[in-house]
Protein backbone atom coordinates (compact mmCIF):
# COMPACT_ATOMS: atom_id res chain seq x y z
CA UNK A 1 0.00 0.00 0.00
CA UNK A 2 1.27 3.42 -0.94
CA UNK A 3 2.02 6.07 1.69
CA UNK A 4 -0.27 8.99 0.89
CA UNK A 5 0.30 12.60 1.85
CA UNK A 6 -2.19 15.34 0.96
CA UNK A 7 -2.20 16.75 -2.56
CA UNK A 8 -4.47 19.64 -3.48
CA UNK A 9 -5.43 21.48 -6.67
CA UNK A 10 -8.37 23.42 -8.08
CA UNK A 11 -10.15 23.91 -11.41
CA UNK A 12 -13.14 25.88 -12.65
CA UNK A 13 -16.43 24.22 -13.53
CA UNK A 14 -18.62 25.02 -16.54
CA UNK A 15 -20.32 27.97 -14.80
CA UNK A 16 -17.12 29.37 -13.31
CA UNK A 17 -17.51 27.72 -9.89
CA UNK A 18 -14.25 26.55 -8.35
CA UNK A 19 -13.82 22.88 -7.48
CA UNK A 20 -11.13 21.88 -4.99
CA UNK A 21 -9.54 18.44 -5.29
CA UNK A 22 -7.97 16.96 -2.17
CA UNK A 23 -6.14 13.67 -2.72
CA UNK A 24 -5.40 11.96 0.57
CA UNK A 25 -6.00 8.54 2.10
CA UNK A 26 -9.76 9.14 2.30
CA UNK A 27 -9.92 10.26 -1.33
CA UNK A 28 -8.20 7.09 -2.49
CA UNK A 29 -10.55 4.98 -0.35
CA UNK A 30 -13.55 6.70 -1.99
CA UNK A 31 -11.98 6.16 -5.42
CA UNK A 32 -11.44 2.47 -4.67
CA UNK A 33 -15.11 2.12 -3.82
CA UNK A 34 -16.24 4.05 -6.91
CA UNK A 35 -14.03 2.03 -9.27
CA UNK A 36 -14.46 -1.28 -7.40
CA UNK A 37 -10.69 -1.85 -7.52
CA UNK A 38 -7.87 -1.68 -5.02
CA UNK A 39 -5.78 1.49 -5.11
CA UNK A 40 -2.68 -0.08 -6.66
CA UNK A 41 -4.71 -1.56 -9.53
CA UNK A 42 -6.55 1.74 -9.98
CA UNK A 43 -3.31 3.72 -10.15
CA UNK A 44 -1.93 1.29 -12.74
CA UNK A 45 -5.19 1.59 -14.72
CA UNK A 46 -4.83 5.38 -15.03
CA UNK A 47 -1.20 5.21 -16.11
CA UNK A 48 -1.03 5.27 -19.92
CA UNK A 49 1.01 2.65 -21.72
CA UNK A 50 3.55 4.33 -23.99
CA UNK A 51 5.67 2.68 -26.67
CA UNK A 52 9.26 3.37 -25.53
CA UNK A 53 10.64 3.49 -29.07
CA UNK A 54 8.08 5.82 -30.66
CA UNK A 55 6.58 7.61 -27.66
CA UNK A 56 3.11 6.74 -28.97
CA UNK A 57 0.37 6.17 -26.41
CA UNK A 58 -0.61 2.52 -26.79
CA UNK A 59 -3.34 2.47 -24.15
CA UNK A 60 -5.06 5.47 -22.56
CA UNK A 61 -6.70 5.47 -19.12
CA UNK A 62 -10.43 4.69 -19.02
CA UNK A 63 -12.75 7.57 -18.21
CA UNK A 64 -14.47 5.63 -15.43
CA UNK A 65 -11.14 5.21 -13.62
CA UNK A 66 -10.25 8.89 -13.94
CA UNK A 67 -13.79 9.78 -12.85
CA UNK A 68 -13.51 7.55 -9.79
CA UNK A 69 -10.32 9.36 -8.75
CA UNK A 70 -11.90 12.77 -9.34
CA UNK A 71 -14.97 11.70 -7.37
CA UNK A 72 -12.78 10.62 -4.45
CA UNK A 73 -10.73 13.82 -4.63
CA UNK A 74 -13.79 16.06 -4.54
CA UNK A 75 -15.37 14.45 -1.46
CA UNK A 76 -13.40 16.46 1.12
CA UNK A 77 -14.52 19.91 -0.09
CA UNK A 78 -17.65 18.92 -2.06
CA UNK A 79 -19.19 16.01 -0.10
CA UNK A 80 -22.57 16.19 -1.88
CA UNK A 81 -21.18 15.66 -5.37
CA UNK A 82 -22.33 12.52 -7.19
CA UNK A 83 -20.21 10.17 -9.26
CA UNK A 84 -22.17 11.23 -12.35
CA UNK A 85 -21.32 14.89 -11.69
CA UNK A 86 -17.64 14.02 -11.11
CA UNK A 87 -17.54 12.21 -14.45
CA UNK A 88 -19.16 15.23 -16.14
CA UNK A 89 -16.57 17.55 -14.58
CA UNK A 90 -13.75 15.58 -16.25
CA UNK A 91 -14.59 17.42 -19.46
CA UNK A 92 -13.94 20.84 -17.88
CA UNK A 93 -10.82 22.65 -18.97
CA UNK A 94 -8.08 22.10 -16.40
CA UNK A 95 -9.83 19.24 -14.55
CA UNK A 96 -7.42 16.56 -15.76
CA UNK A 97 -4.38 18.70 -15.02
CA UNK A 98 -5.70 19.55 -11.54
CA UNK A 99 -6.36 15.87 -10.80
CA UNK A 100 -2.83 14.96 -11.92
CA UNK A 101 -1.32 17.77 -9.81
CA UNK A 102 -3.27 16.69 -6.70
CA UNK A 103 -2.28 13.06 -7.24
CA UNK A 104 1.41 13.97 -7.63
CA UNK A 105 1.19 16.02 -4.44
CA UNK A 106 -0.32 13.10 -2.56
CA UNK A 107 2.63 10.87 -3.38
CA UNK A 108 5.79 12.89 -2.76
CA UNK A 109 9.01 11.36 -3.97
CA UNK A 110 11.42 10.49 -1.19
CA UNK A 111 14.95 11.83 -1.43
CA UNK A 112 17.29 9.03 -2.54
CA UNK A 113 19.37 9.39 0.62
CA UNK A 114 16.43 9.94 3.00
CA UNK A 115 17.12 8.48 6.43
CA UNK A 116 20.26 6.74 5.23
CA UNK A 117 18.30 4.47 2.91
CA UNK A 118 20.38 5.35 -0.12
CA UNK A 119 22.84 2.82 -1.47
CA UNK A 120 26.21 3.23 0.21
CA UNK A 121 29.43 2.96 -1.77
CA UNK A 122 31.37 -0.28 -1.40
CA UNK A 123 33.71 -0.29 1.60
CA UNK A 124 31.73 2.10 3.78
CA UNK A 125 29.87 1.39 6.97
CA UNK A 126 30.70 -0.95 9.82
CA UNK A 127 32.31 -4.30 9.39
CA UNK A 128 30.20 -7.37 10.14
CA UNK A 129 30.57 -8.70 13.67
CA UNK A 130 31.14 -12.30 14.44
CA UNK A 131 28.47 -13.92 16.53
CA UNK A 132 28.56 -17.00 18.68
CA UNK A 133 31.02 -18.27 21.24
CA UNK A 134 34.73 -18.36 20.73
CA UNK A 135 36.37 -21.73 20.69
CA UNK A 136 39.14 -22.48 23.01
mmCIF file with all atom_site columns, C-alpha atoms in Angstrom:
data_model
loop_
_atom_site.group_PDB
_atom_site.id
_atom_site.type_symbol
_atom_site.label_atom_id
_atom_site.label_alt_id
_atom_site.label_comp_id
_atom_site.label_asym_id
_atom_site.label_entity_id
_atom_site.label_seq_id
_atom_site.pdbx_PDB_ins_code
_atom_site.Cartn_x
_atom_site.Cartn_y
_atom_site.Cartn_z
_atom_site.occupancy
_atom_site.B_iso_or_equiv
_atom_site.pdbx_formal_charge
_atom_site.auth_seq_id
_atom_site.auth_comp_id
_atom_site.auth_asym_id
_atom_site.auth_atom_id
_atom_site.pdbx_PDB_model_num
ATOM 1   C CA . UNK A 1 1   ? 0.000   0.000   0.000   1.00 0.00 ? 1   UNK A CA 1
ATOM 2   C CA . UNK A 1 2   ? 1.270   3.417   -0.938  1.00 0.00 ? 2   UNK A CA 1
ATOM 3   C CA . UNK A 1 3   ? 2.017   6.071   1.687   1.00 0.00 ? 3   UNK A CA 1
ATOM 4   C CA . UNK A 1 4   ? -0.275  8.988   0.889   1.00 0.00 ? 4   UNK A CA 1
ATOM 5   C CA . UNK A 1 5   ? 0.299   12.596  1.849   1.00 0.00 ? 5   UNK A CA 1
ATOM 6   C CA . UNK A 1 6   ? -2.187  15.342  0.960   1.00 0.00 ? 6   UNK A CA 1
ATOM 7   C CA . UNK A 1 7   ? -2.201  16.751  -2.563  1.00 0.00 ? 7   UNK A CA 1
ATOM 8   C CA . UNK A 1 8   ? -4.465  19.644  -3.481  1.00 0.00 ? 8   UNK A CA 1
ATOM 9   C CA . UNK A 1 9   ? -5.426  21.481  -6.670  1.00 0.00 ? 9   UNK A CA 1
ATOM 10  C CA . UNK A 1 10  ? -8.374  23.418  -8.081  1.00 0.00 ? 10  UNK A CA 1
ATOM 11  C CA . UNK A 1 11  ? -10.147 23.912  -11.407 1.00 0.00 ? 11  UNK A CA 1
ATOM 12  C CA . UNK A 1 12  ? -13.136 25.880  -12.652 1.00 0.00 ? 12  UNK A CA 1
ATOM 13  C CA . UNK A 1 13  ? -16.432 24.215  -13.526 1.00 0.00 ? 13  UNK A CA 1
ATOM 14  C CA . UNK A 1 14  ? -18.619 25.020  -16.541 1.00 0.00 ? 14  UNK A CA 1
ATOM 15  C CA . UNK A 1 15  ? -20.320 27.969  -14.801 1.00 0.00 ? 15  UNK A CA 1
ATOM 16  C CA . UNK A 1 16  ? -17.122 29.366  -13.313 1.00 0.00 ? 16  UNK A CA 1
ATOM 17  C CA . UNK A 1 17  ? -17.512 27.725  -9.889  1.00 0.00 ? 17  UNK A CA 1
ATOM 18  C CA . UNK A 1 18  ? -14.254 26.545  -8.354  1.00 0.00 ? 18  UNK A CA 1
ATOM 19  C CA . UNK A 1 19  ? -13.819 22.884  -7.482  1.00 0.00 ? 19  UNK A CA 1
ATOM 20  C CA . UNK A 1 20  ? -11.135 21.875  -4.993  1.00 0.00 ? 20  UNK A CA 1
ATOM 21  C CA . UNK A 1 21  ? -9.536  18.440  -5.289  1.00 0.00 ? 21  UNK A CA 1
ATOM 22  C CA . UNK A 1 22  ? -7.965  16.955  -2.173  1.00 0.00 ? 22  UNK A CA 1
ATOM 23  C CA . UNK A 1 23  ? -6.139  13.673  -2.722  1.00 0.00 ? 23  UNK A CA 1
ATOM 24  C CA . UNK A 1 24  ? -5.399  11.957  0.571   1.00 0.00 ? 24  UNK A CA 1
ATOM 25  C CA . UNK A 1 25  ? -5.998  8.537   2.101   1.00 0.00 ? 25  UNK A CA 1
ATOM 26  C CA . UNK A 1 26  ? -9.764  9.141   2.302   1.00 0.00 ? 26  UNK A CA 1
ATOM 27  C CA . UNK A 1 27  ? -9.924  10.260  -1.331  1.00 0.00 ? 27  UNK A CA 1
ATOM 28  C CA . UNK A 1 28  ? -8.197  7.087   -2.495  1.00 0.00 ? 28  UNK A CA 1
ATOM 29  C CA . UNK A 1 29  ? -10.553 4.985   -0.348  1.00 0.00 ? 29  UNK A CA 1
ATOM 30  C CA . UNK A 1 30  ? -13.547 6.701   -1.993  1.00 0.00 ? 30  UNK A CA 1
ATOM 31  C CA . UNK A 1 31  ? -11.984 6.165   -5.425  1.00 0.00 ? 31  UNK A CA 1
ATOM 32  C CA . UNK A 1 32  ? -11.437 2.469   -4.668  1.00 0.00 ? 32  UNK A CA 1
ATOM 33  C CA . UNK A 1 33  ? -15.114 2.121   -3.819  1.00 0.00 ? 33  UNK A CA 1
ATOM 34  C CA . UNK A 1 34  ? -16.243 4.046   -6.909  1.00 0.00 ? 34  UNK A CA 1
ATOM 35  C CA . UNK A 1 35  ? -14.027 2.026   -9.265  1.00 0.00 ? 35  UNK A CA 1
ATOM 36  C CA . UNK A 1 36  ? -14.465 -1.282  -7.400  1.00 0.00 ? 36  UNK A CA 1
ATOM 37  C CA . UNK A 1 37  ? -10.688 -1.855  -7.521  1.00 0.00 ? 37  UNK A CA 1
ATOM 38  C CA . UNK A 1 38  ? -7.868  -1.682  -5.020  1.00 0.00 ? 38  UNK A CA 1
ATOM 39  C CA . UNK A 1 39  ? -5.780  1.489   -5.114  1.00 0.00 ? 39  UNK A CA 1
ATOM 40  C CA . UNK A 1 40  ? -2.678  -0.083  -6.660  1.00 0.00 ? 40  UNK A CA 1
ATOM 41  C CA . UNK A 1 41  ? -4.711  -1.562  -9.529  1.00 0.00 ? 41  UNK A CA 1
ATOM 42  C CA . UNK A 1 42  ? -6.548  1.738   -9.977  1.00 0.00 ? 42  UNK A CA 1
ATOM 43  C CA . UNK A 1 43  ? -3.310  3.716   -10.155 1.00 0.00 ? 43  UNK A CA 1
ATOM 44  C CA . UNK A 1 44  ? -1.925  1.293   -12.745 1.00 0.00 ? 44  UNK A CA 1
ATOM 45  C CA . UNK A 1 45  ? -5.186  1.588   -14.720 1.00 0.00 ? 45  UNK A CA 1
ATOM 46  C CA . UNK A 1 46  ? -4.833  5.378   -15.026 1.00 0.00 ? 46  UNK A CA 1
ATOM 47  C CA . UNK A 1 47  ? -1.198  5.205   -16.107 1.00 0.00 ? 47  UNK A CA 1
ATOM 48  C CA . UNK A 1 48  ? -1.030  5.273   -19.921 1.00 0.00 ? 48  UNK A CA 1
ATOM 49  C CA . UNK A 1 49  ? 1.015   2.653   -21.725 1.00 0.00 ? 49  UNK A CA 1
ATOM 50  C CA . UNK A 1 50  ? 3.552   4.334   -23.987 1.00 0.00 ? 50  UNK A CA 1
ATOM 51  C CA . UNK A 1 51  ? 5.668   2.682   -26.668 1.00 0.00 ? 51  UNK A CA 1
ATOM 52  C CA . UNK A 1 52  ? 9.260   3.370   -25.531 1.00 0.00 ? 52  UNK A CA 1
ATOM 53  C CA . UNK A 1 53  ? 10.643  3.491   -29.065 1.00 0.00 ? 53  UNK A CA 1
ATOM 54  C CA . UNK A 1 54  ? 8.084   5.818   -30.665 1.00 0.00 ? 54  UNK A CA 1
ATOM 55  C CA . UNK A 1 55  ? 6.576   7.615   -27.661 1.00 0.00 ? 55  UNK A CA 1
ATOM 56  C CA . UNK A 1 56  ? 3.113   6.739   -28.968 1.00 0.00 ? 56  UNK A CA 1
ATOM 57  C CA . UNK A 1 57  ? 0.369   6.170   -26.409 1.00 0.00 ? 57  UNK A CA 1
ATOM 58  C CA . UNK A 1 58  ? -0.606  2.516   -26.786 1.00 0.00 ? 58  UNK A CA 1
ATOM 59  C CA . UNK A 1 59  ? -3.342  2.474   -24.154 1.00 0.00 ? 59  UNK A CA 1
ATOM 60  C CA . UNK A 1 60  ? -5.062  5.472   -22.561 1.00 0.00 ? 60  UNK A CA 1
ATOM 61  C CA . UNK A 1 61  ? -6.705  5.471   -19.120 1.00 0.00 ? 61  UNK A CA 1
ATOM 62  C CA . UNK A 1 62  ? -10.428 4.688   -19.021 1.00 0.00 ? 62  UNK A CA 1
ATOM 63  C CA . UNK A 1 63  ? -12.746 7.574   -18.212 1.00 0.00 ? 63  UNK A CA 1
ATOM 64  C CA . UNK A 1 64  ? -14.472 5.634   -15.428 1.00 0.00 ? 64  UNK A CA 1
ATOM 65  C CA . UNK A 1 65  ? -11.141 5.205   -13.619 1.00 0.00 ? 65  UNK A CA 1
ATOM 66  C CA . UNK A 1 66  ? -10.255 8.894   -13.935 1.00 0.00 ? 66  UNK A CA 1
ATOM 67  C CA . UNK A 1 67  ? -13.790 9.777   -12.850 1.00 0.00 ? 67  UNK A CA 1
ATOM 68  C CA . UNK A 1 68  ? -13.507 7.550   -9.793  1.00 0.00 ? 68  UNK A CA 1
ATOM 69  C CA . UNK A 1 69  ? -10.318 9.357   -8.754  1.00 0.00 ? 69  UNK A CA 1
ATOM 70  C CA . UNK A 1 70  ? -11.895 12.770  -9.338  1.00 0.00 ? 70  UNK A CA 1
ATOM 71  C CA . UNK A 1 71  ? -14.975 11.704  -7.370  1.00 0.00 ? 71  UNK A CA 1
ATOM 72  C CA . UNK A 1 72  ? -12.776 10.622  -4.448  1.00 0.00 ? 72  UNK A CA 1
ATOM 73  C CA . UNK A 1 73  ? -10.727 13.817  -4.631  1.00 0.00 ? 73  UNK A CA 1
ATOM 74  C CA . UNK A 1 74  ? -13.793 16.061  -4.542  1.00 0.00 ? 74  UNK A CA 1
ATOM 75  C CA . UNK A 1 75  ? -15.374 14.450  -1.459  1.00 0.00 ? 75  UNK A CA 1
ATOM 76  C CA . UNK A 1 76  ? -13.400 16.463  1.117   1.00 0.00 ? 76  UNK A CA 1
ATOM 77  C CA . UNK A 1 77  ? -14.521 19.906  -0.090  1.00 0.00 ? 77  UNK A CA 1
ATOM 78  C CA . UNK A 1 78  ? -17.655 18.916  -2.064  1.00 0.00 ? 78  UNK A CA 1
ATOM 79  C CA . UNK A 1 79  ? -19.193 16.011  -0.101  1.00 0.00 ? 79  UNK A CA 1
ATOM 80  C CA . UNK A 1 80  ? -22.574 16.191  -1.877  1.00 0.00 ? 80  UNK A CA 1
ATOM 81  C CA . UNK A 1 81  ? -21.176 15.655  -5.368  1.00 0.00 ? 81  UNK A CA 1
ATOM 82  C CA . UNK A 1 82  ? -22.328 12.519  -7.188  1.00 0.00 ? 82  UNK A CA 1
ATOM 83  C CA . UNK A 1 83  ? -20.213 10.169  -9.259  1.00 0.00 ? 83  UNK A CA 1
ATOM 84  C CA . UNK A 1 84  ? -22.171 11.226  -12.345 1.00 0.00 ? 84  UNK A CA 1
ATOM 85  C CA . UNK A 1 85  ? -21.321 14.886  -11.687 1.00 0.00 ? 85  UNK A CA 1
ATOM 86  C CA . UNK A 1 86  ? -17.642 14.025  -11.112 1.00 0.00 ? 86  UNK A CA 1
ATOM 87  C CA . UNK A 1 87  ? -17.537 12.205  -14.453 1.00 0.00 ? 87  UNK A CA 1
ATOM 88  C CA . UNK A 1 88  ? -19.156 15.232  -16.139 1.00 0.00 ? 88  UNK A CA 1
ATOM 89  C CA . UNK A 1 89  ? -16.568 17.553  -14.582 1.00 0.00 ? 89  UNK A CA 1
ATOM 90  C CA . UNK A 1 90  ? -13.752 15.582  -16.245 1.00 0.00 ? 90  UNK A CA 1
ATOM 91  C CA . UNK A 1 91  ? -14.590 17.420  -19.460 1.00 0.00 ? 91  UNK A CA 1
ATOM 92  C CA . UNK A 1 92  ? -13.936 20.845  -17.877 1.00 0.00 ? 92  UNK A CA 1
ATOM 93  C CA . UNK A 1 93  ? -10.818 22.654  -18.966 1.00 0.00 ? 93  UNK A CA 1
ATOM 94  C CA . UNK A 1 94  ? -8.080  22.096  -16.403 1.00 0.00 ? 94  UNK A CA 1
ATOM 95  C CA . UNK A 1 95  ? -9.830  19.240  -14.551 1.00 0.00 ? 95  UNK A CA 1
ATOM 96  C CA . UNK A 1 96  ? -7.419  16.558  -15.761 1.00 0.00 ? 96  UNK A CA 1
ATOM 97  C CA . UNK A 1 97  ? -4.378  18.699  -15.022 1.00 0.00 ? 97  UNK A CA 1
ATOM 98  C CA . UNK A 1 98  ? -5.698  19.547  -11.542 1.00 0.00 ? 98  UNK A CA 1
ATOM 99  C CA . UNK A 1 99  ? -6.357  15.869  -10.798 1.00 0.00 ? 99  UNK A CA 1
ATOM 100 C CA . UNK A 1 100 ? -2.827  14.960  -11.920 1.00 0.00 ? 100 UNK A CA 1
ATOM 101 C CA . UNK A 1 101 ? -1.324  17.769  -9.808  1.00 0.00 ? 101 UNK A CA 1
ATOM 102 C CA . UNK A 1 102 ? -3.266  16.689  -6.704  1.00 0.00 ? 102 UNK A CA 1
ATOM 103 C CA . UNK A 1 103 ? -2.284  13.058  -7.238  1.00 0.00 ? 103 UNK A CA 1
ATOM 104 C CA . UNK A 1 104 ? 1.406   13.971  -7.632  1.00 0.00 ? 104 UNK A CA 1
ATOM 105 C CA . UNK A 1 105 ? 1.190   16.024  -4.442  1.00 0.00 ? 105 UNK A CA 1
ATOM 106 C CA . UNK A 1 106 ? -0.324  13.097  -2.563  1.00 0.00 ? 106 UNK A CA 1
ATOM 107 C CA . UNK A 1 107 ? 2.634   10.870  -3.376  1.00 0.00 ? 107 UNK A CA 1
ATOM 108 C CA . UNK A 1 108 ? 5.789   12.894  -2.761  1.00 0.00 ? 108 UNK A CA 1
ATOM 109 C CA . UNK A 1 109 ? 9.012   11.358  -3.974  1.00 0.00 ? 109 UNK A CA 1
ATOM 110 C CA . UNK A 1 110 ? 11.425  10.492  -1.195  1.00 0.00 ? 110 UNK A CA 1
ATOM 111 C CA . UNK A 1 111 ? 14.950  11.829  -1.426  1.00 0.00 ? 111 UNK A CA 1
ATOM 112 C CA . UNK A 1 112 ? 17.287  9.032   -2.536  1.00 0.00 ? 112 UNK A CA 1
ATOM 113 C CA . UNK A 1 113 ? 19.369  9.392   0.621   1.00 0.00 ? 113 UNK A CA 1
ATOM 114 C CA . UNK A 1 114 ? 16.434  9.943   3.003   1.00 0.00 ? 114 UNK A CA 1
ATOM 115 C CA . UNK A 1 115 ? 17.122  8.481   6.432   1.00 0.00 ? 115 UNK A CA 1
ATOM 116 C CA . UNK A 1 116 ? 20.256  6.735   5.229   1.00 0.00 ? 116 UNK A CA 1
ATOM 117 C CA . UNK A 1 117 ? 18.296  4.466   2.910   1.00 0.00 ? 117 UNK A CA 1
ATOM 118 C CA . UNK A 1 118 ? 20.375  5.346   -0.122  1.00 0.00 ? 118 UNK A CA 1
ATOM 119 C CA . UNK A 1 119 ? 22.841  2.817   -1.473  1.00 0.00 ? 119 UNK A CA 1
ATOM 120 C CA . UNK A 1 120 ? 26.213  3.232   0.205   1.00 0.00 ? 120 UNK A CA 1
ATOM 121 C CA . UNK A 1 121 ? 29.426  2.959   -1.772  1.00 0.00 ? 121 UNK A CA 1
ATOM 122 C CA . UNK A 1 122 ? 31.373  -0.280  -1.400  1.00 0.00 ? 122 UNK A CA 1
ATOM 123 C CA . UNK A 1 123 ? 33.707  -0.292  1.596   1.00 0.00 ? 123 UNK A CA 1
ATOM 124 C CA . UNK A 1 124 ? 31.725  2.104   3.781   1.00 0.00 ? 124 UNK A CA 1
ATOM 125 C CA . UNK A 1 125 ? 29.868  1.393   6.974   1.00 0.00 ? 125 UNK A CA 1
ATOM 126 C CA . UNK A 1 126 ? 30.704  -0.946  9.818   1.00 0.00 ? 126 UNK A CA 1
ATOM 127 C CA . UNK A 1 127 ? 32.307  -4.302  9.393   1.00 0.00 ? 127 UNK A CA 1
ATOM 128 C CA . UNK A 1 128 ? 30.197  -7.370  10.137  1.00 0.00 ? 128 UNK A CA 1
ATOM 129 C CA . UNK A 1 129 ? 30.573  -8.696  13.673  1.00 0.00 ? 129 UNK A CA 1
ATOM 130 C CA . UNK A 1 130 ? 31.137  -12.304 14.442  1.00 0.00 ? 130 UNK A CA 1
ATOM 131 C CA . UNK A 1 131 ? 28.472  -13.918 16.526  1.00 0.00 ? 131 UNK A CA 1
ATOM 132 C CA . UNK A 1 132 ? 28.559  -16.996 18.681  1.00 0.00 ? 132 UNK A CA 1
ATOM 133 C CA . UNK A 1 133 ? 31.021  -18.274 21.236  1.00 0.00 ? 133 UNK A CA 1
ATOM 134 C CA . UNK A 1 134 ? 34.733  -18.358 20.728  1.00 0.00 ? 134 UNK A CA 1
ATOM 135 C CA . UNK A 1 135 ? 36.374  -21.732 20.690  1.00 0.00 ? 135 UNK A CA 1
ATOM 136 C CA . UNK A 1 136 ? 39.135  -22.482 23.012  1.00 0.00 ? 136 UNK A CA 1
#
